[in-house]
Amino acid sequence: MQADFWYSKSLAEMSDREWEALCDGCGKCCLNKLIDEETDELVHTNVACELLNTHSCACSDYVNRFARVPDCLKITRDKLADYYWLPSTCAYRLLAEGKALPSWHPLRTGSKSAMHKAGQSVRGKVVHESQAGDWEDHIITWAS
């Protein structure tokens, strides 16, 4: 991969490897969302997919995630506009909006440690679906 490729290429021009590298691995997109019945507003919860490793913030079965979790969504270039719920810190969203990657992003720092240290991952903030109980008790604002 070319260094700093996200500066010189549009999202459409990126290779699949570059596209995947944009993901900071924060785990926020692996949190369940709810639609408020009164307002139709989408709200985030701190209820994580069962496949999310809550320490590394990575999927524990990335290759088979779609077979194991039918609701899992693949973030793709052609459907990026449909994923309005992506967090404001998401590289896909930021670049689509013409914004820069944050200083803590792993592509800029070389590791995920700065992201975790900046509090931008779900590490230590989430509960798995099997332990959550009523998801309405887990509504959050920090992942949006």
XYZ file of C-alpha atoms in Angstrom:
144
model
C 0.000 0.000 0.000
C 1.111 3.510 -0.757
C 1.806 5.562 2.358
C -0.899 8.127 3.069
C -3.053 6.720 0.252
C -6.180 8.261 1.800
C -4.823 11.731 0.928
C -4.231 10.996 -2.744
C -7.094 8.644 -3.626
C -10.846 8.938 -3.523
C -12.789 6.169 -1.821
C -13.754 4.849 -5.272
C -10.108 4.684 -6.346
C -8.941 2.653 -3.366
C -8.080 -1.013 -3.662
C -9.963 -3.489 -1.489
C -6.897 -3.707 0.773
C -6.785 0.075 1.167
C -10.537 0.204 1.795
C -10.243 -2.385 4.572
C -7.254 -0.547 6.065
C -9.409 2.551 6.578
C -11.298 0.788 9.358
C -9.783 1.924 12.642
C -11.126 -1.150 14.449
C -12.939 0.850 17.116
C -15.862 -1.603 17.250
C -18.538 1.122 17.292
C -20.241 -0.212 14.173
C -20.617 -3.577 15.962
C -22.916 -2.030 18.547
C -26.635 -2.624 18.215
C -28.897 0.247 17.348
C -32.563 0.888 18.093
C -35.201 2.976 16.352
C -37.176 5.173 18.730
C -40.826 4.251 18.105
C -42.042 7.767 18.887
C -39.537 9.779 16.849
C -38.148 7.233 14.334
C -34.723 8.397 15.519
C -31.923 5.855 15.440
C -30.151 5.515 18.778
C -26.996 3.630 19.655
C -26.617 1.182 22.500
C -23.559 -0.202 24.224
C -24.826 -3.713 23.423
C -22.179 -5.414 21.312
C -22.508 -8.209 18.809
C -21.597 -11.553 20.362
C -18.687 -11.887 17.929
C -17.016 -8.679 19.083
C -13.903 -9.193 21.170
C -14.469 -6.413 23.686
C -10.769 -6.043 24.476
C -9.261 -5.960 20.980
C -12.473 -4.458 19.512
C -12.178 -6.838 16.556
C -14.591 -9.437 15.260
C -13.709 -12.862 16.640
C -14.846 -14.561 13.414
C -14.456 -11.900 10.726
C -14.304 -14.368 7.821
C -17.572 -16.090 8.800
C -19.386 -13.117 10.346
C -22.149 -12.912 7.739
C -23.023 -16.597 8.128
C -22.997 -16.375 11.925
C -24.694 -12.983 12.275
C -27.307 -12.492 9.539
C -27.794 -8.817 10.487
C -24.080 -8.028 10.086
C -23.553 -5.412 7.395
C -20.610 -5.059 5.059
C -19.585 -1.434 4.673
C -19.111 -0.936 0.938
C -18.380 2.051 -1.271
C -21.643 1.759 -3.186
C -23.808 1.733 -0.047
C -21.838 4.149 2.102
C -24.622 6.760 1.998
C -27.010 4.178 3.498
C -24.854 3.909 6.603
C -25.735 7.302 8.049
C -25.442 5.725 11.487
C -21.676 5.272 11.229
C -19.956 7.128 14.049
C -18.692 10.632 13.355
C -15.149 9.320 13.900
C -15.435 6.585 11.246
C -12.805 6.952 8.506
C -15.278 5.901 5.807
C -17.666 8.633 6.877
C -14.961 11.248 7.440
C -13.368 10.751 4.025
C -16.765 10.671 2.291
C -17.466 14.047 3.934
C -14.105 15.428 2.769
C -12.632 15.471 6.276
C -9.251 14.285 7.557
C -8.524 11.183 9.598
C -8.177 11.951 13.311
C -4.693 12.124 14.822
C -5.271 8.874 16.757
C -6.268 6.824 13.671
C -4.112 3.680 13.291
C -3.158 4.652 9.722
C -1.622 7.837 11.104
C -0.082 6.378 14.289
C 0.883 2.899 13.111
C -1.062 1.070 15.826
C -4.416 0.904 17.566
C -2.997 1.890 20.946
C -3.496 5.633 20.361
C -7.145 5.009 19.451
C -7.743 3.037 22.645
C -5.823 5.599 24.710
C -7.941 8.424 23.232
C -11.083 6.559 24.335
C -12.273 6.160 20.754
C -12.851 2.399 20.878
C -15.533 0.398 22.651
C -12.965 -1.211 24.965
C -14.318 -1.291 28.508
C -17.620 0.362 27.532
C -19.833 -2.416 26.207
C -21.745 -5.529 27.130
C -22.498 -8.509 24.904
C -26.045 -9.175 23.705
C -26.378 -12.265 25.914
C -25.649 -10.209 29.050
C -27.480 -6.989 28.226
C -31.079 -7.596 29.172
C -33.341 -4.809 27.881
C -31.428 -2.891 25.206
C -33.392 0.270 26.011
C -31.465 0.366 29.291
C -28.228 0.638 27.295
C -28.801 3.715 25.104
C -25.643 5.800 24.684
C -24.529 8.923 22.850
C -20.756 8.436 22.759
C -20.791 6.087 19.725
C -22.628 8.380 17.337
